[in-house]
Short mmCIF file of C-alpha atoms and ligand atoms in Angstrom, two decimals:
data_model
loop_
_atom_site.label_atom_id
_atom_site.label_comp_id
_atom_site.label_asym_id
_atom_site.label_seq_id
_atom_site.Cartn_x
_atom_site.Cartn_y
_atom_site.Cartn_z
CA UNK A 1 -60.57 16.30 55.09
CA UNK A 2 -63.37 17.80 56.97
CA UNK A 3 -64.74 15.79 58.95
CA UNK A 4 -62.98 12.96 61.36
CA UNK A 5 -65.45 10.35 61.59
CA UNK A 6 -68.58 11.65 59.39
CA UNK A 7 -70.48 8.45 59.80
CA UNK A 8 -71.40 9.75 63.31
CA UNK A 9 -70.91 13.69 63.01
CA UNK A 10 -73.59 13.99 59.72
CA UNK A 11 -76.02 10.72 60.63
CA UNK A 12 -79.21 11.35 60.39
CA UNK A 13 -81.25 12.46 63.55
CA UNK A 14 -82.95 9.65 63.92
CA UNK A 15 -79.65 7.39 63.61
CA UNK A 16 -78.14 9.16 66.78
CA UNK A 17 -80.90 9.16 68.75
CA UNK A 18 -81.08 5.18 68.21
CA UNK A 19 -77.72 4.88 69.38
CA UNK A 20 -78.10 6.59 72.32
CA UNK A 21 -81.15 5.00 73.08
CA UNK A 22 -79.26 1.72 73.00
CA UNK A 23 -76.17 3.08 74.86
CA UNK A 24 -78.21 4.36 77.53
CA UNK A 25 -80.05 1.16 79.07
CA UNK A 26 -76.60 -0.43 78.71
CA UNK A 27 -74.77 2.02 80.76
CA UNK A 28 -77.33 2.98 83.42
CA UNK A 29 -77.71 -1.13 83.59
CA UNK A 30 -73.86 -1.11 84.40
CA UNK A 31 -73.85 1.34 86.90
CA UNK A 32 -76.82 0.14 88.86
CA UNK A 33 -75.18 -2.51 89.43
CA UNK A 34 -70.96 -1.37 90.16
CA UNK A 35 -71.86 2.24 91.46
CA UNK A 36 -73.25 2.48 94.99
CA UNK A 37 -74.37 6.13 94.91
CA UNK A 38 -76.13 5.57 91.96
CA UNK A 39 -77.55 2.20 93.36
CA UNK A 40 -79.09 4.32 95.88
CA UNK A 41 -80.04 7.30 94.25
CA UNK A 42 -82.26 5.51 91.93
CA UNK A 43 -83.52 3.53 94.71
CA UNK A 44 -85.06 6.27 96.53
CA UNK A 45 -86.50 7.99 93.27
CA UNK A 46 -88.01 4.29 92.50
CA UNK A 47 -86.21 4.19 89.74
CA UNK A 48 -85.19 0.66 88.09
CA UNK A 49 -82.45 -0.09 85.23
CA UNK A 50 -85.28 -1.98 83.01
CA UNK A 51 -87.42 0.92 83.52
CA UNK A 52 -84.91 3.09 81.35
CA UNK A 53 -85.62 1.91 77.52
CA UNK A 54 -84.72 4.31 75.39
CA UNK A 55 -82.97 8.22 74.95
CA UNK A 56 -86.48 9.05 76.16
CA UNK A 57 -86.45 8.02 79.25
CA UNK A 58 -83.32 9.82 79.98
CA UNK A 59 -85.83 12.76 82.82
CA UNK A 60 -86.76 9.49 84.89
CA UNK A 61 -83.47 9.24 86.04
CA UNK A 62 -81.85 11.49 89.03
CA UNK A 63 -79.30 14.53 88.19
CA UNK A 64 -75.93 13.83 89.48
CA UNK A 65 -73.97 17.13 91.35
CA UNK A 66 -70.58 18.22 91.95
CA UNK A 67 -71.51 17.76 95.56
CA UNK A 68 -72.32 13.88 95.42
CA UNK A 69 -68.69 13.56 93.66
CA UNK A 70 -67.25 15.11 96.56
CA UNK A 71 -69.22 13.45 99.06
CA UNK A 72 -67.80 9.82 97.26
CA UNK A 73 -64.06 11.35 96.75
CA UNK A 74 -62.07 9.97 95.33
CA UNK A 75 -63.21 6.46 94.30
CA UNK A 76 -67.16 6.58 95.35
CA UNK A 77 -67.97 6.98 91.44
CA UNK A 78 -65.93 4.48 89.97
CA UNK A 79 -67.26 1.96 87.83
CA UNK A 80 -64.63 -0.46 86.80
CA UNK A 81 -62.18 -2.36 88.75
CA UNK A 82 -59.35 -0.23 89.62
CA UNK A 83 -56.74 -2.27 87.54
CA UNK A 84 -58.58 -1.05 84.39
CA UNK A 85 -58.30 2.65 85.19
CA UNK A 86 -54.96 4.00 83.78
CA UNK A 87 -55.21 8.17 84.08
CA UNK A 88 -56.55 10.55 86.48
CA UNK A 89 -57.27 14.21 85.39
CA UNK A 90 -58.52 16.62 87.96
CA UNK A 91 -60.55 19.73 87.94
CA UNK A 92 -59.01 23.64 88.25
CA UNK A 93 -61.40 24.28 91.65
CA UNK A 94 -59.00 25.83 94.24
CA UNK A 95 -61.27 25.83 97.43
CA UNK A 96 -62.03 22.31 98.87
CA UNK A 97 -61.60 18.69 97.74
CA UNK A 98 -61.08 18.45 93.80
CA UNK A 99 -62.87 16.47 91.79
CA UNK A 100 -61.13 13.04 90.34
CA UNK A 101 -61.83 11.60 87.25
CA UNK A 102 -60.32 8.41 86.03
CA UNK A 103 -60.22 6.92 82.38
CA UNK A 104 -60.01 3.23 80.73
CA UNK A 105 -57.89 2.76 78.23
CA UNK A 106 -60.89 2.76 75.77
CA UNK A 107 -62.10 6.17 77.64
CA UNK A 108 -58.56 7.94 76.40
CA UNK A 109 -59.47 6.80 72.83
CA UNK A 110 -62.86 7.98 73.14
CA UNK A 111 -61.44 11.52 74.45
CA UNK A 112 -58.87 11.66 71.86
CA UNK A 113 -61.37 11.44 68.91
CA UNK A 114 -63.75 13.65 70.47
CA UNK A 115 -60.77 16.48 69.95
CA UNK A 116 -59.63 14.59 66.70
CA UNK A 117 -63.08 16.18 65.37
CA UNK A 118 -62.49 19.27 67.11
CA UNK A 119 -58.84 20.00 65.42
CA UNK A 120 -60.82 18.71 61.68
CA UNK A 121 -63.39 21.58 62.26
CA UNK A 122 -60.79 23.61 62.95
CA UNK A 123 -59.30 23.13 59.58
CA UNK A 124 -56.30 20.27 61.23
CA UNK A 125 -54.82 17.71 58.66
CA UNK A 126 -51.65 15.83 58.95
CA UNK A 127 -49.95 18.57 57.57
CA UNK A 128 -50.58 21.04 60.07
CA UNK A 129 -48.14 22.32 63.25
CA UNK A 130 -50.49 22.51 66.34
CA UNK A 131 -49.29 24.42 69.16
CA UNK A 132 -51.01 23.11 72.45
CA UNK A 133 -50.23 26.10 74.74
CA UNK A 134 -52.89 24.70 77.60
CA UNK A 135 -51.32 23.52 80.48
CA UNK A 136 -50.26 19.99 81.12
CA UNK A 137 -50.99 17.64 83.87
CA UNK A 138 -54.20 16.92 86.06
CA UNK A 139 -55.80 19.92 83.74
CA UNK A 140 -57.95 18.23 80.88
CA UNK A 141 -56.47 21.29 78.18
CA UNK A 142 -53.52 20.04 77.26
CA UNK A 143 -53.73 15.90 77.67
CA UNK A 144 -56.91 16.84 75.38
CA UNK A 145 -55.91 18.82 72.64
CA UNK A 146 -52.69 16.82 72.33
CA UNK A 147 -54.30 13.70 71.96
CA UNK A 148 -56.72 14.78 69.22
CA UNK A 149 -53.64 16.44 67.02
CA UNK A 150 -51.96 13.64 67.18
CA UNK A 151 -54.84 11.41 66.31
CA UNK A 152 -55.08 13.78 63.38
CA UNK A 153 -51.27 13.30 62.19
CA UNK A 154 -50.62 17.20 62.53
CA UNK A 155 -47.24 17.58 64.47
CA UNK A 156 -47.81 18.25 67.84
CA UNK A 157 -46.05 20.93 70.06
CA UNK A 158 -46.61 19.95 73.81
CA UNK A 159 -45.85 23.45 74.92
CA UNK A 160 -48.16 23.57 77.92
CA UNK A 161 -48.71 27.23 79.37
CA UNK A 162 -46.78 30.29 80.18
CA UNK A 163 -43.41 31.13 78.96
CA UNK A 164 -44.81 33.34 76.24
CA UNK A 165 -41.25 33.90 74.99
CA UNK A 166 -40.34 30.55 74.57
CA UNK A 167 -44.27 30.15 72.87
CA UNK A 168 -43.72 32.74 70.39
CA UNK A 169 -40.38 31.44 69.54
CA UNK A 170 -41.39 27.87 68.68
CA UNK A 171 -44.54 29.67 66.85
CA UNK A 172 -42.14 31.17 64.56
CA UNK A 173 -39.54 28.91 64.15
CA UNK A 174 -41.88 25.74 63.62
CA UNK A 175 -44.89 27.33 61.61
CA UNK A 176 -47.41 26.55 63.94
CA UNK A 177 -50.13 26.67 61.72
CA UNK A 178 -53.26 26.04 64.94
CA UNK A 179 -52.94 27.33 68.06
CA UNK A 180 -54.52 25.62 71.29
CA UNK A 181 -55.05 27.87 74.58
CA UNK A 182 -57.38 30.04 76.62
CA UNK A 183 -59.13 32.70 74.91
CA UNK A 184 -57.47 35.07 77.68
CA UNK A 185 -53.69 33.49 77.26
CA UNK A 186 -54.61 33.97 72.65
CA UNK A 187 -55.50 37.58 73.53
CA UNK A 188 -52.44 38.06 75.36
CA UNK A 189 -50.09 36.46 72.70
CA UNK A 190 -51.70 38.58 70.18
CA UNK A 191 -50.62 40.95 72.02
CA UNK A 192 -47.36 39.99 72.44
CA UNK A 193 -46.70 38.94 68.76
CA UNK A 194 -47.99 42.69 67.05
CA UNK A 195 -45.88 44.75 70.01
CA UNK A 196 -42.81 42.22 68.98
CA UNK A 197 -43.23 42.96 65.32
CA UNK A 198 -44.24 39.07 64.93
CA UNK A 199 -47.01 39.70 62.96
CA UNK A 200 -45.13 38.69 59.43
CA UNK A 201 -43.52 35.54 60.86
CA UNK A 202 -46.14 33.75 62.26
CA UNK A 203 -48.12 31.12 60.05
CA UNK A 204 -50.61 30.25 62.37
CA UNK A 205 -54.38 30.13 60.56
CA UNK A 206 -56.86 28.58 63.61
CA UNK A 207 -57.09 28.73 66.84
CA UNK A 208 -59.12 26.24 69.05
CA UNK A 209 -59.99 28.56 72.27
CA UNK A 210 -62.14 27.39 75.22
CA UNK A 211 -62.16 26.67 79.04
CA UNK A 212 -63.38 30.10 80.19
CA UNK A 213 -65.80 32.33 78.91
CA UNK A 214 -65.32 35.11 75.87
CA UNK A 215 -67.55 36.85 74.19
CA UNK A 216 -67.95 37.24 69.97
CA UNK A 217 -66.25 40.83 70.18
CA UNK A 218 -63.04 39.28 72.17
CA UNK A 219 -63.02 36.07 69.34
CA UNK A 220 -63.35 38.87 66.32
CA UNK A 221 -60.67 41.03 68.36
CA UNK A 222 -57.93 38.02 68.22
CA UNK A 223 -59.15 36.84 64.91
CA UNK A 224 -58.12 40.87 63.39
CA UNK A 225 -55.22 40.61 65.41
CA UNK A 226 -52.98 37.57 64.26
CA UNK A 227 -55.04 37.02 60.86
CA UNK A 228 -56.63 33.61 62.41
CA UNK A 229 -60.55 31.96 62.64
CA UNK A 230 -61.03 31.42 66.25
CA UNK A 231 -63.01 28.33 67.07
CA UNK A 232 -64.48 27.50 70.47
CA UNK A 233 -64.38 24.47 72.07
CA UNK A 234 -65.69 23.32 75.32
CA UNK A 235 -65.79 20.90 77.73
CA UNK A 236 -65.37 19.59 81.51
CA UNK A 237 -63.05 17.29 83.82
CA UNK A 238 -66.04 15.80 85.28
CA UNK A 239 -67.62 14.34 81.40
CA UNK A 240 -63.82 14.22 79.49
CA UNK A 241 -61.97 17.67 79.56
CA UNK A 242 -62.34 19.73 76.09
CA UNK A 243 -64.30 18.14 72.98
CA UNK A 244 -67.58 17.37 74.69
CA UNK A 245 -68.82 19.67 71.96
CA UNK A 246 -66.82 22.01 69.13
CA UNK A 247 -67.57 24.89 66.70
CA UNK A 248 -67.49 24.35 62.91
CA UNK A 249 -66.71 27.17 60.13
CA UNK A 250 -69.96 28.42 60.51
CA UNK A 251 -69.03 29.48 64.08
CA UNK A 252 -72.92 29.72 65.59
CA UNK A 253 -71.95 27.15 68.72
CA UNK A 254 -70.80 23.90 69.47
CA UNK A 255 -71.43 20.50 68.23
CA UNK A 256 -72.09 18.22 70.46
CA UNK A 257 -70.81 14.26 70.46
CA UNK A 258 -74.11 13.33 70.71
CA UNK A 259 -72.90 9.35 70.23
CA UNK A 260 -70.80 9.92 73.13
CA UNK A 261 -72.98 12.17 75.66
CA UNK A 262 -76.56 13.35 75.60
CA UNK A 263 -77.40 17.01 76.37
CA UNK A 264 -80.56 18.14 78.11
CA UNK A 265 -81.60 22.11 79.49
CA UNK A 266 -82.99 22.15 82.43
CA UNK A 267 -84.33 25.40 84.42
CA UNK A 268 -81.80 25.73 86.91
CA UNK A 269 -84.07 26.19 89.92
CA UNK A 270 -87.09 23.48 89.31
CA UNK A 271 -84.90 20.64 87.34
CA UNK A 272 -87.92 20.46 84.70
CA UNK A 273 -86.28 19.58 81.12
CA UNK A 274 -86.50 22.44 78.87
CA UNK A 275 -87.20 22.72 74.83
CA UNK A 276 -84.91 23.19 72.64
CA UNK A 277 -84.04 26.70 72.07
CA UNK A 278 -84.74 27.89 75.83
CA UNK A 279 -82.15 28.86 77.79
CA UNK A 280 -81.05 27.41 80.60
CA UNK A 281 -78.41 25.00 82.36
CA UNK A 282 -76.81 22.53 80.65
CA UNK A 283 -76.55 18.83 81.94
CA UNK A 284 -74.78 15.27 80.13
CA UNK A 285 -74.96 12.17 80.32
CA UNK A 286 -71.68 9.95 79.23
CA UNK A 287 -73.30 7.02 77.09
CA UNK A 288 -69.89 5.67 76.53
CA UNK A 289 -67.05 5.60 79.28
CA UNK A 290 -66.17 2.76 81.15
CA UNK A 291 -64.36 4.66 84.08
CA UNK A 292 -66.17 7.39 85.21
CA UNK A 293 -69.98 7.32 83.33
CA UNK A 294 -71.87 10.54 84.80
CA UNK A 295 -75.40 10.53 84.95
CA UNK A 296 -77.43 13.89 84.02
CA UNK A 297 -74.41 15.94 85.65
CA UNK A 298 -75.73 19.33 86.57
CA UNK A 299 -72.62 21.45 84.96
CA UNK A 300 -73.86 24.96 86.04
CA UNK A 301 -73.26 26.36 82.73
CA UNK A 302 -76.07 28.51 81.33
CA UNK A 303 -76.76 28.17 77.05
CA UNK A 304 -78.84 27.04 74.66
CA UNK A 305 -79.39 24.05 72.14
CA UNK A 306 -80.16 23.77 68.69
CA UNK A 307 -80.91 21.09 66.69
CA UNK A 308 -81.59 23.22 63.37
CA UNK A 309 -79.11 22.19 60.24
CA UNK A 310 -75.99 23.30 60.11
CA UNK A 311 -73.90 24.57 56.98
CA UNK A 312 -71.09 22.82 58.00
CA UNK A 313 -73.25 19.20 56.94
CA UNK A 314 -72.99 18.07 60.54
CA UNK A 315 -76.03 17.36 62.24
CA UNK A 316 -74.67 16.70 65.40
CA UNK A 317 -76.98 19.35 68.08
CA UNK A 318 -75.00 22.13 68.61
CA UNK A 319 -74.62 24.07 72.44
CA UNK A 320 -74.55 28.20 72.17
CA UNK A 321 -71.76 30.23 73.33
CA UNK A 322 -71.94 29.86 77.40
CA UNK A 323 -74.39 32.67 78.54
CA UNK A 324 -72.54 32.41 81.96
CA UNK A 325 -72.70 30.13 85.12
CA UNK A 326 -75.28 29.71 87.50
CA UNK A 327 -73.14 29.60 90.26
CA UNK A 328 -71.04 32.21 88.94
CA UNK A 329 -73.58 34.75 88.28
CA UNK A 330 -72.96 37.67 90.69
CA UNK A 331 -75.44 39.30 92.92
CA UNK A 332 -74.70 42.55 93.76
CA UNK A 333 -77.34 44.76 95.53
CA UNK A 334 -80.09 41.76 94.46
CA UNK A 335 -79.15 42.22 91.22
CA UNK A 336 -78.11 39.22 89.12
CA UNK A 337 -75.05 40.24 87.02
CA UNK A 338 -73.19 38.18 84.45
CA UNK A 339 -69.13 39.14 84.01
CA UNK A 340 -69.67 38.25 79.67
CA UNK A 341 -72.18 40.88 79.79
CA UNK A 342 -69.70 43.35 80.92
CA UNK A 343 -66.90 41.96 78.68
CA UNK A 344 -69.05 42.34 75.79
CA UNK A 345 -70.45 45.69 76.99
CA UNK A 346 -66.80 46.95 76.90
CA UNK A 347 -65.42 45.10 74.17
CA UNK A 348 -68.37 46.64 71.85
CA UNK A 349 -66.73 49.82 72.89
CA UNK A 350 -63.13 48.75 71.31
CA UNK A 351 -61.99 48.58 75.52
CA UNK A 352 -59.30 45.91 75.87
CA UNK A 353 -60.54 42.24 77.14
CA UNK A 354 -58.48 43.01 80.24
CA UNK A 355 -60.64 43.60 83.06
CA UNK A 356 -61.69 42.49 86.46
CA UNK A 357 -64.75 42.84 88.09
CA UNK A 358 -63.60 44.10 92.16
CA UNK A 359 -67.14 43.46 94.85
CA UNK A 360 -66.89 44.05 97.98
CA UNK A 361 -68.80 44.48 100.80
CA UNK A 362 -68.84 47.85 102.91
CA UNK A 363 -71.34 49.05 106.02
CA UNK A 364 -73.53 46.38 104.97
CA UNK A 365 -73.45 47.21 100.98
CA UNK A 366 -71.91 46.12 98.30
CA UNK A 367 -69.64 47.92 96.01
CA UNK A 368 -68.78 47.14 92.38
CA UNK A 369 -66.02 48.24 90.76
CA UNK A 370 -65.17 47.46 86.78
CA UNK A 371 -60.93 48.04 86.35
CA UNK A 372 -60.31 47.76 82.90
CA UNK A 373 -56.96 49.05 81.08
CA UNK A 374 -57.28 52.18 78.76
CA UNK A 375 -56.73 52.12 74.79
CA UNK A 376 -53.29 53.65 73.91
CA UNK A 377 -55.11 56.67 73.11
CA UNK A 378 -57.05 57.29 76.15
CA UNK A 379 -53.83 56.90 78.20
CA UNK A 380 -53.12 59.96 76.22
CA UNK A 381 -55.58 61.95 77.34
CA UNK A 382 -55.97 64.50 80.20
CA UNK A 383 -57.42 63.59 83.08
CA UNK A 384 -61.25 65.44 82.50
CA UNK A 385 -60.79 63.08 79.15
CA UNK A 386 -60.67 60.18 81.32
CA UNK A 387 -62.95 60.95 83.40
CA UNK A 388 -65.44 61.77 80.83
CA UNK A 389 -64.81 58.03 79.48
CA UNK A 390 -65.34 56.45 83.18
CA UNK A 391 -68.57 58.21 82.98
CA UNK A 392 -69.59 57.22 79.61
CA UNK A 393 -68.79 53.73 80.65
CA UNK A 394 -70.60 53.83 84.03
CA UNK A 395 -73.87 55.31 82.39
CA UNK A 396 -74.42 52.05 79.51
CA UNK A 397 -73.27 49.63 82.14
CA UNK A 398 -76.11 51.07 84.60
CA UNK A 399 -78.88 51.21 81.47
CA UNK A 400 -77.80 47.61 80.74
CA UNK A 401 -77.85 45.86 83.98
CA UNK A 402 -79.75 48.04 85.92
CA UNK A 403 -77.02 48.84 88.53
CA UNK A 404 -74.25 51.20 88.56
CA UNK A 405 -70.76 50.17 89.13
CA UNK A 406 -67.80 52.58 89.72
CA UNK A 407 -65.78 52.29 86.44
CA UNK A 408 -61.86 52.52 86.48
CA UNK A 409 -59.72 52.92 83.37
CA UNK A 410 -56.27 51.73 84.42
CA UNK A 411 -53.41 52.11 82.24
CA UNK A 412 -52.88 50.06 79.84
CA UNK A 413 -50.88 46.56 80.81
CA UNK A 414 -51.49 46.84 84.50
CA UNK A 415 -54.42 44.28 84.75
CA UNK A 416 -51.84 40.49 85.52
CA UNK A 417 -52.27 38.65 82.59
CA UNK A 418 -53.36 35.13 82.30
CA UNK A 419 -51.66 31.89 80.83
CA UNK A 420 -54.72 29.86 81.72
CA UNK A 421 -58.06 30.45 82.85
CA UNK A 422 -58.07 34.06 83.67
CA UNK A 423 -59.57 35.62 86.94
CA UNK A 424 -62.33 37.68 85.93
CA UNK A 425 -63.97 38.08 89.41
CA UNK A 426 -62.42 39.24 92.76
CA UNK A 427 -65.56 38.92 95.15
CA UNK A 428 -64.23 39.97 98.54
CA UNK A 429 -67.60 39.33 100.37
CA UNK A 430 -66.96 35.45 100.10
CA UNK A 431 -63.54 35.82 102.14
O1 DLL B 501 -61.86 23.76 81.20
C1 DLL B 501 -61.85 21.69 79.95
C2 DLL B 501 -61.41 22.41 78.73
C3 DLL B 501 -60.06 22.52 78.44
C4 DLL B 501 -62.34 22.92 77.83
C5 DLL B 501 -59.65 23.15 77.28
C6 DLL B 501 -61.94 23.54 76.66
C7 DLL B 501 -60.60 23.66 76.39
P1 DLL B 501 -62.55 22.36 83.77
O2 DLL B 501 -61.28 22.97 84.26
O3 DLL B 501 -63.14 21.23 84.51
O4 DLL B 501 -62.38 21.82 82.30
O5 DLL B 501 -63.60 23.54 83.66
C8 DLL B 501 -64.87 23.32 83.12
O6 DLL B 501 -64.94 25.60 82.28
O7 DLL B 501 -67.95 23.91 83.23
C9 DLL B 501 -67.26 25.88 81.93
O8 DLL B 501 -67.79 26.64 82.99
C10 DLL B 501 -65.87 26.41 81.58
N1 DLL B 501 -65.65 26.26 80.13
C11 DLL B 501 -65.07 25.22 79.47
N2 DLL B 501 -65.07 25.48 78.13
C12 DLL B 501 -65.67 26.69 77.95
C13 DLL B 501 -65.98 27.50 76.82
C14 DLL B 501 -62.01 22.56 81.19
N3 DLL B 501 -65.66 27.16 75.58
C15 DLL B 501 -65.65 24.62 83.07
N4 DLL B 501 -66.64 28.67 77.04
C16 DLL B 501 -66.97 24.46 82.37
C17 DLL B 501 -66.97 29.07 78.29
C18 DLL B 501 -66.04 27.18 79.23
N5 DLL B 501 -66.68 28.36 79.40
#
């Protein structure tokens, strides 16, 4: 099997763009008329449903933030009768209100093929054993991944996160043959599994990582590891949780389900729609839900698209690696810095994926401090050989962003490790 549902994921072009053409007058028809915030919004851009006729269209309309979601919390942006929505899932956000999103019935099935074609990239058939080490509950990882190995007939291990010992026992015992968790948690029980002696009992062949950012050194570092191809996948609460778009064999990005959500770029700071190929944020629109239909949803997350054909024979557009957020991007002395540029900066050195970024701010300036954990080797060393490292480090992080941050090899295990999303950033200005 290699695809899931190939009459969508290799139409032609054309095809797609006809369904979504057709799927978008219906829904922005619908939620003129159910959603008030959208009601108004497109009131006071003079924007009508008949005016919206086809895919093209699709820049007339107004973006939709975070902000307005929290603004309507929790039920402002529903679109169906209560009765008919049957799940919440909620975003990871610690600071202020969350945001809710509900699902039909038909929304679940939706979601659950979405990752059905996600675990088939990956290699999934009926015969496989995937481990779904995400976590459980309001967070979209594991409901997600779950649902599309089951739609795929693979036995499914609802492990949720942490308990790595518990993790790598089922691993072994069970064959798991695909493994389903943060890039950060697959590094760590990588980890875990060569300093167990593990290596020889585990079966696993795929991994489907996403829901933070890693770079192509960290996937190639897990992939060497545990003997694996590490595919991305990505996604958000707010449009469905994982499987808004997936990586194929040829791992250069992420398909998107164009029949189910249309992708634009927009420059972050002016809202102008940007070619293909420029970089810049990425927004959807859900064509298909019932529950909870976003309209150009400003996601913050910086990449590129490409429509160019694919080896894999899908023609689905495909989304690059994320370059970053633009709310997450850090500016430190007025200069913008991106934590995957320093993760790949130090991974390119053979430096573990470990590390945390520390700013602060002190009589009036900021510091920026890099902590990341030494190789076995350099722990090793004397302490001039560390120190020569720290320096070596500190000098091609200041010639590639321009600013110099204090660099801190730490020994090796000390940085907390992660069984979801790890925590990258500690910006002690905000608090
Ligand atoms: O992280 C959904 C998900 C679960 C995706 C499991 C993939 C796998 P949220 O918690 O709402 O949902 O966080 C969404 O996480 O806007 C991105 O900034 C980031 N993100 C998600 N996937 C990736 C990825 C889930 N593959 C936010 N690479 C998004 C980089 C990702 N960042």
């Amino acid at each position: 099997m290699n695809y899931y549902q190939e009459e969508v994921e290799c139409a032609p072009r054309g095809a797609i763009r006809g369904i979504q053409s057709e799927r978008l007058s219906a829904v922005i028809r619908r939620v003129y008329d159910s959603v008030a915030p959208y009601r108004k919004k497109m009131d006071e851009k003079g924007v009508k449903p008949e005016d919206i006729k086809s895919a093209d269209d699709l820049h007339k309309l107004p973006f939709t933030t975070k902000d307005d979601l929290k603004d309507a919390y929790p039920y402002g942006f529903l679109a169906v009768p209560l009765k008919d929505a049957v799940r919440i899932q909620s975003t990871s956000g610690t600071t202020g209100k969350r945001v809710v999103a509900f699902f039909t019935r038909h929304d679940l099935d939706i979601w659950e093929d979405c990752c059905a074609r996600a675990v088939v990239a990956a290699g999934g058939t009926d015969e496989d054993v995937v481990q779904v080490s995400y976590g459980y509950g309001l967070f979209t990882g594991g409901p997600g991944l779950n649902g599309g190995s089951h739609r795929v007939g693979s036995l499914t291990l609802p492990m949720s996160s942490g308990n790595t010992e518990r993790q790598l026992q089922f691993m072994c015992d069970l064959s798991a043959t695909i493994l389903c968790c943060t890039p950060s948690y697959a590094a760590f029980l990588a980890e875990t599994i060569v300093a167990q002696g593990l290596r020889d009992q585990i079966k696993l062949k795929a991994g489907i990582f996403g829901a933070e950012a890693w770079s192509e050194e960290m996937r190639r570092d897990i992939e060497k590891t545990i003997g694996i191809k590490a595919y991305d996948i990505y996604g958000l609460t707010e449009i469905s949780g994982p499987g808004v778009s997936f990586e194929c064999s040829e791992q250069t990005g992420m398909h998107i389900n164009e029949d189910h959500f249309i992708a634009e770029i927009i420059d972050p700071a002016t809202g102008e729609v940007l070619p293909y190929g420029s970089k810049g944020e990425i927004v959807f629109t859900c064509i298909t839900k019932d529950a909870f239909p976003l309209i150009r949803y400003r996601t913050r997350d910086i990449c590129v698209l490409s429509a160019e054909p694919c080896s894999c024979g899908r023609t689905l557009a495909k989304m690059s690696r994320l370059m970053g957020r633009s709310d997450d991007m850090l500016i430190i002395r007025g200069v913008n810095v991106f934590p995957s540029q320093i993760e790949a900066a130090l991974m390119s050195r053979g430096l573990s994926s470990n590390y945390q970024i520390i700013v602060d701010r002190v009589n009036h300036t900021d510091t920026f401090e890099v902590q990341v954990e030494m190789t076995p080797e350099m722990f090793s060393d004397t302490v001039s050989g560390v120190s020569a490292h720290e320096d070596e480090l500190t000098a091609a992080m200041r010639s590639m962003l321009g600013i110099s941050p204090k660099v801190r090899l730490v020994s090796p295990k000390s940085i907390t490790r992660s069984e979801g999303k790890a925590v990258r950033v500690i910006d002690k200005r905000k608090i």
